[in-house]
mmCIF file of C-alpha atoms in Angstrom:
data_model
loop_
_atom_site.group_PDB
_atom_site.id
_atom_site.type_symbol
_atom_site.label_atom_id
_atom_site.label_comp_id
_atom_site.label_asym_id
_atom_site.label_seq_id
_atom_site.Cartn_x
_atom_site.Cartn_y
_atom_site.Cartn_z
ATOM 1 C CA MET A 1 -22.302 -2.284 -13.741
ATOM 2 C CA SER A 2 -22.171 -6.073 -14.045
ATOM 3 C CA TRP A 3 -21.856 -8.516 -11.167
ATOM 4 C CA VAL A 4 -18.216 -9.165 -12.075
ATOM 5 C CA GLN A 5 -17.406 -5.438 -12.117
ATOM 6 C CA ASN A 6 -19.153 -4.960 -8.758
ATOM 7 C CA ARG A 7 -17.287 -7.920 -7.267
ATOM 8 C CA ILE A 8 -13.949 -6.648 -8.598
ATOM 9 C CA ARG A 9 -14.593 -3.153 -7.220
ATOM 10 C CA ALA A 10 -15.590 -4.633 -3.853
ATOM 11 C CA LEU A 11 -12.381 -6.666 -3.711
ATOM 12 C CA LEU A 12 -10.284 -3.614 -4.607
ATOM 13 C CA CYS A 13 -12.045 -1.431 -2.049
ATOM 14 C CA ALA A 14 -11.478 -4.032 0.642
ATOM 15 C CA LEU A 15 -7.790 -4.067 -0.237
ATOM 16 C CA ALA A 16 -7.487 -0.295 -0.705
ATOM 17 C CA VAL A 17 -6.504 0.480 2.877
ATOM 18 C CA LEU A 18 -4.299 -2.579 3.374
ATOM 19 C CA PRO A 19 -1.003 -1.062 2.157
ATOM 20 C CA LEU A 20 -1.356 2.022 4.359
ATOM 21 C CA ALA A 21 -2.360 -0.036 7.388
ATOM 22 C CA LEU A 22 0.632 -2.274 6.828
ATOM 23 C CA VAL A 23 2.964 0.737 6.544
ATOM 24 C CA LEU A 24 1.685 2.047 9.851
ATOM 25 C CA LEU A 25 2.103 -1.339 11.518
ATOM 26 C CA ALA A 26 5.551 -1.928 10.049
ATOM 27 C CA GLY A 27 7.373 0.801 11.927
ATOM 28 C CA PRO A 28 10.749 1.867 10.579
ATOM 29 C CA ALA A 29 11.824 0.444 7.238
ATOM 30 C CA SER A 30 14.580 -2.128 7.279
ATOM 31 C CA ALA A 31 18.046 -0.776 6.557
ATOM 32 C CA ASP A 32 19.517 -3.434 4.324
ATOM 33 C CA GLU A 33 18.075 -4.214 0.883
ATOM 34 C CA SER A 34 19.904 -7.536 0.613
ATOM 35 C CA LYS A 35 18.365 -8.634 3.901
ATOM 36 C CA ASP A 36 14.992 -7.481 2.579
ATOM 37 C CA LYS A 37 15.435 -9.575 -0.573
ATOM 38 C CA ALA A 38 16.420 -12.631 1.453
ATOM 39 C CA ALA A 39 13.450 -12.109 3.753
ATOM 40 C CA LEU A 40 11.106 -11.764 0.774
ATOM 41 C CA ASP A 41 12.505 -14.930 -0.782
ATOM 42 C CA ALA A 42 11.808 -16.799 2.463
ATOM 43 C CA LEU A 43 8.301 -15.339 2.722
ATOM 44 C CA PHE A 44 7.446 -16.372 -0.842
ATOM 45 C CA ALA A 45 8.653 -19.900 -0.070
ATOM 46 C CA GLU A 46 6.407 -19.946 3.028
ATOM 47 C CA LEU A 47 3.465 -18.525 1.095
ATOM 48 C CA ARG A 48 3.564 -21.279 -1.518
ATOM 49 C CA LEU A 49 3.303 -23.842 1.278
ATOM 50 C CA ALA A 50 0.715 -22.034 3.418
ATOM 51 C CA PRO A 51 -1.710 -24.635 4.827
ATOM 52 C CA ASP A 52 -4.776 -22.367 4.772
ATOM 53 C CA ALA A 53 -6.086 -18.910 3.918
ATOM 54 C CA GLN A 54 -5.420 -17.486 7.376
ATOM 55 C CA ALA A 55 -1.757 -18.506 7.316
ATOM 56 C CA ALA A 56 -1.411 -17.221 3.753
ATOM 57 C CA ARG A 57 -2.948 -13.880 4.714
ATOM 58 C CA ALA A 58 -0.461 -13.427 7.561
ATOM 59 C CA ILE A 59 2.420 -14.137 5.182
ATOM 60 C CA ASP A 60 1.092 -11.947 2.385
ATOM 61 C CA GLN A 61 0.691 -9.044 4.824
ATOM 62 C CA ARG A 62 4.385 -9.345 5.664
ATOM 63 C CA ILE A 63 5.220 -9.340 1.941
ATOM 64 C CA TRP A 64 3.133 -6.190 1.442
ATOM 65 C CA ILE A 65 5.053 -4.540 4.290
ATOM 66 C CA TYR A 66 8.321 -5.125 2.449
ATOM 67 C CA TRP A 67 6.830 -3.922 -0.822
ATOM 68 C CA THR A 68 5.314 -0.733 0.623
ATOM 69 C CA THR A 69 8.087 0.204 3.070
ATOM 70 C CA PRO A 70 11.385 0.173 1.187
ATOM 71 C CA SER A 71 14.702 0.468 3.006
ATOM 72 C CA ASP A 72 15.425 3.940 1.615
ATOM 73 C CA PRO A 73 13.855 6.378 4.134
ATOM 74 C CA GLU A 74 13.087 9.047 1.517
ATOM 75 C CA LEU A 75 11.477 6.508 -0.798
ATOM 76 C CA ALA A 76 9.488 5.037 2.099
ATOM 77 C CA GLY A 77 8.273 8.492 3.143
ATOM 78 C CA ARG A 78 7.189 9.401 -0.356
ATOM 79 C CA MET A 79 5.426 6.056 -0.750
ATOM 80 C CA GLY A 80 3.647 6.723 2.535
ATOM 81 C CA GLU A 81 2.382 10.040 1.141
ATOM 82 C CA ALA A 82 1.079 8.334 -2.002
ATOM 83 C CA LEU A 83 -0.643 5.638 0.049
ATOM 84 C CA ALA A 84 -2.194 8.305 2.284
ATOM 85 C CA ALA A 85 -3.603 10.080 -0.791
ATOM 86 C CA ARG A 86 -4.999 6.759 -1.974
ATOM 87 C CA ARG A 87 -6.559 6.043 1.407
ATOM 88 C CA LEU A 88 -8.216 9.469 1.396
ATOM 89 C CA GLY A 89 -9.683 8.747 -2.039
ATOM 90 C CA ASP A 90 -7.538 11.370 -3.779
ATOM 91 C CA ILE A 91 -6.883 9.270 -6.875
ATOM 92 C CA PRO A 92 -5.595 12.143 -9.046
ATOM 93 C CA GLY A 93 -3.272 13.248 -6.227
ATOM 94 C CA ALA A 94 -2.045 9.695 -5.710
ATOM 95 C CA ILE A 95 -1.342 9.359 -9.445
ATOM 96 C CA VAL A 96 0.706 12.582 -9.399
ATOM 97 C CA LEU A 97 2.704 11.451 -6.342
ATOM 98 C CA LEU A 98 3.273 7.987 -7.797
ATOM 99 C CA THR A 99 4.309 9.396 -11.166
ATOM 100 C CA ARG A 100 6.915 11.583 -9.474
ATOM 101 C CA LEU A 101 8.055 8.608 -7.432
ATOM 102 C CA ILE A 102 8.419 6.498 -10.588
ATOM 103 C CA GLU A 103 10.406 9.285 -12.254
ATOM 104 C CA ASP A 104 12.860 9.366 -9.334
ATOM 105 C CA TYR A 105 12.864 5.609 -8.564
ATOM 106 C CA PRO A 106 12.025 3.885 -11.859
ATOM 107 C CA THR A 107 12.881 0.366 -10.633
ATOM 108 C CA TYR A 108 10.648 0.518 -7.537
ATOM 109 C CA ALA A 109 7.988 -2.019 -8.509
ATOM 110 C CA GLU A 110 5.431 -1.072 -5.875
ATOM 111 C CA ALA A 111 5.147 2.515 -7.130
ATOM 112 C CA TRP A 112 4.247 1.104 -10.549
ATOM 113 C CA ASN A 113 1.778 -1.300 -8.907
ATOM 114 C CA GLN A 114 0.043 1.389 -6.885
ATOM 115 C CA ARG A 115 -0.257 3.628 -9.933
ATOM 116 C CA ALA A 116 -1.618 0.686 -11.948
ATOM 117 C CA THR A 117 -4.279 0.281 -9.273
ATOM 118 C CA MET A 118 -5.172 3.981 -9.434
ATOM 119 C CA PHE A 119 -5.486 3.784 -13.228
ATOM 120 C CA TYR A 120 -7.689 0.709 -12.817
ATOM 121 C CA LEU A 121 -9.967 2.574 -10.426
ATOM 122 C CA ILE A 122 -10.553 5.301 -13.018
ATOM 123 C CA ASN A 123 -11.099 2.679 -15.750
ATOM 124 C CA ASP A 124 -7.914 3.531 -17.646
ATOM 125 C CA PHE A 125 -7.162 -0.117 -18.319
ATOM 126 C CA GLU A 126 -4.503 0.508 -20.957
ATOM 127 C CA ALA A 127 -2.433 2.672 -18.595
ATOM 128 C CA SER A 128 -2.962 0.129 -15.832
ATOM 129 C CA LEU A 129 -1.807 -2.729 -18.064
ATOM 130 C CA ALA A 130 1.290 -0.753 -19.096
ATOM 131 C CA ASP A 131 2.196 -0.157 -15.447
ATOM 132 C CA ILE A 132 1.573 -3.805 -14.570
ATOM 133 C CA GLU A 133 4.133 -4.764 -17.228
ATOM 134 C CA LYS A 134 6.688 -2.607 -15.381
ATOM 135 C CA VAL A 135 5.732 -4.106 -12.005
ATOM 136 C CA LEU A 136 6.339 -7.603 -13.324
ATOM 137 C CA GLU A 137 9.593 -6.542 -14.950
ATOM 138 C CA TYR A 138 10.957 -5.482 -11.544
ATOM 139 C CA GLU A 139 9.101 -7.992 -9.325
ATOM 140 C CA PRO A 140 7.962 -11.038 -11.315
ATOM 141 C CA ARG A 141 6.481 -12.578 -8.153
ATOM 142 C CA HIS A 142 4.015 -9.719 -7.637
ATOM 143 C CA PHE A 143 0.820 -11.707 -7.140
ATOM 144 C CA GLY A 144 -1.126 -8.454 -6.767
ATOM 145 C CA ALA A 145 -0.088 -7.269 -10.229
ATOM 146 C CA LEU A 146 -0.807 -10.654 -11.775
ATOM 147 C CA SER A 147 -4.245 -10.869 -10.205
ATOM 148 C CA GLY A 148 -4.921 -7.229 -11.108
ATOM 149 C CA ARG A 149 -4.102 -7.910 -14.734
ATOM 150 C CA ALA A 150 -6.363 -10.963 -14.581
ATOM 151 C CA LEU A 151 -9.217 -8.750 -13.350
ATOM 152 C CA ILE A 152 -8.664 -6.312 -16.217
ATOM 153 C CA TYR A 153 -8.608 -9.122 -18.755
ATOM 154 C CA LEU A 154 -11.775 -10.518 -17.208
ATOM 155 C CA GLN A 155 -13.538 -7.166 -17.626
ATOM 156 C CA GLN A 156 -12.276 -6.938 -21.203
ATOM 157 C CA GLY A 157 -13.756 -10.348 -21.978
ATOM 158 C CA LYS A 158 -10.332 -11.977 -22.375
ATOM 159 C CA ARG A 159 -11.054 -14.917 -20.081
ATOM 160 C CA ALA A 160 -8.230 -17.171 -21.356
ATOM 161 C CA LEU A 161 -5.646 -14.466 -20.578
ATOM 162 C CA ALA A 162 -7.329 -13.787 -17.239
ATOM 163 C CA ILE A 163 -7.176 -17.462 -16.286
ATOM 164 C CA LYS A 164 -3.520 -17.671 -17.288
ATOM 165 C CA ASP A 165 -2.565 -14.703 -15.090
ATOM 166 C CA MET A 166 -4.719 -15.859 -12.182
ATOM 167 C CA ALA A 167 -3.167 -19.323 -12.367
ATOM 168 C CA ALA A 168 0.302 -17.717 -12.274
ATOM 169 C CA ALA A 169 -0.739 -15.583 -9.289
ATOM 170 C CA LEU A 170 -2.117 -18.647 -7.505
ATOM 171 C CA GLU A 171 1.179 -20.470 -7.949
ATOM 172 C CA LEU A 172 2.705 -17.697 -5.836
ATOM 173 C CA HIS A 173 -0.235 -17.173 -3.459
ATOM 174 C CA PRO A 174 -2.635 -20.135 -3.413
ATOM 175 C CA PHE A 175 -5.318 -18.363 -1.356
ATOM 176 C CA LEU A 176 -5.961 -15.101 -3.239
ATOM 177 C CA ASN A 177 -9.540 -13.859 -2.812
ATOM 178 C CA GLU A 178 -9.820 -13.129 -6.533
ATOM 179 C CA ARG A 179 -9.734 -16.874 -7.133
ATOM 180 C CA GLN A 180 -13.480 -16.850 -6.408
ATOM 181 C CA LEU A 181 -14.047 -15.166 -9.784
ATOM 182 C CA PHE A 182 -12.532 -18.175 -11.550
ATOM 183 C CA PRO A 183 -14.515 -21.305 -10.645
ATOM 184 C CA GLU A 184 -12.375 -23.327 -13.041
ATOM 185 C CA LEU A 185 -9.393 -22.614 -10.776
ATOM 186 C CA LEU A 186 -11.129 -23.750 -7.603
ATOM 187 C CA GLN A 187 -10.098 -27.283 -8.485
ATOM 188 C CA ASP A 188 -6.461 -28.251 -8.444
ATOM 189 C CA ILE A 189 -6.765 -29.921 -11.853
ATOM 190 C CA THR A 190 -6.521 -26.706 -13.874
ATOM 191 C CA ARG A 191 -2.948 -26.148 -15.052
ATOM 192 C CA ILE A 192 -1.977 -23.637 -17.679
#
């Protein structure tokens, strides 16, 4: 495995338990989707202006809470089960749960994103890329999906596409850890 592949896997492993931890910290899901959307809009505005990585991390954790704990109690419970399977390393089980979730809630972007991540972890990049397309269809601001697609493109040797997606992700979240893999984006002069 190359250095880039090892670094990507390390980043994904570090982030693997984040959604479940955030679900557990979030408590009950909010009851009103329009309030959730307004709150997400405000959080994305804050994130773009975050003064440093620590502030950005606190904001992005709140965004992940909204993404992983939808207002619908049944949907939130089923997502919790899928995240628990992921946390336990049951990738095939998580894929099955997420596929069923997608069948029942096809516009729920985070189910697509989580399944894309599972496909990535088993090196099924084409399936992961297809799911990322759906994530971005339903949540164009999903910096996780954009950076995930950038990592896939990087592994496929498609650096120009990877840079384009990472630059788009950094416009939403200027302190993503994956930025380290793109030295050309460490300077503010790179614009795509």
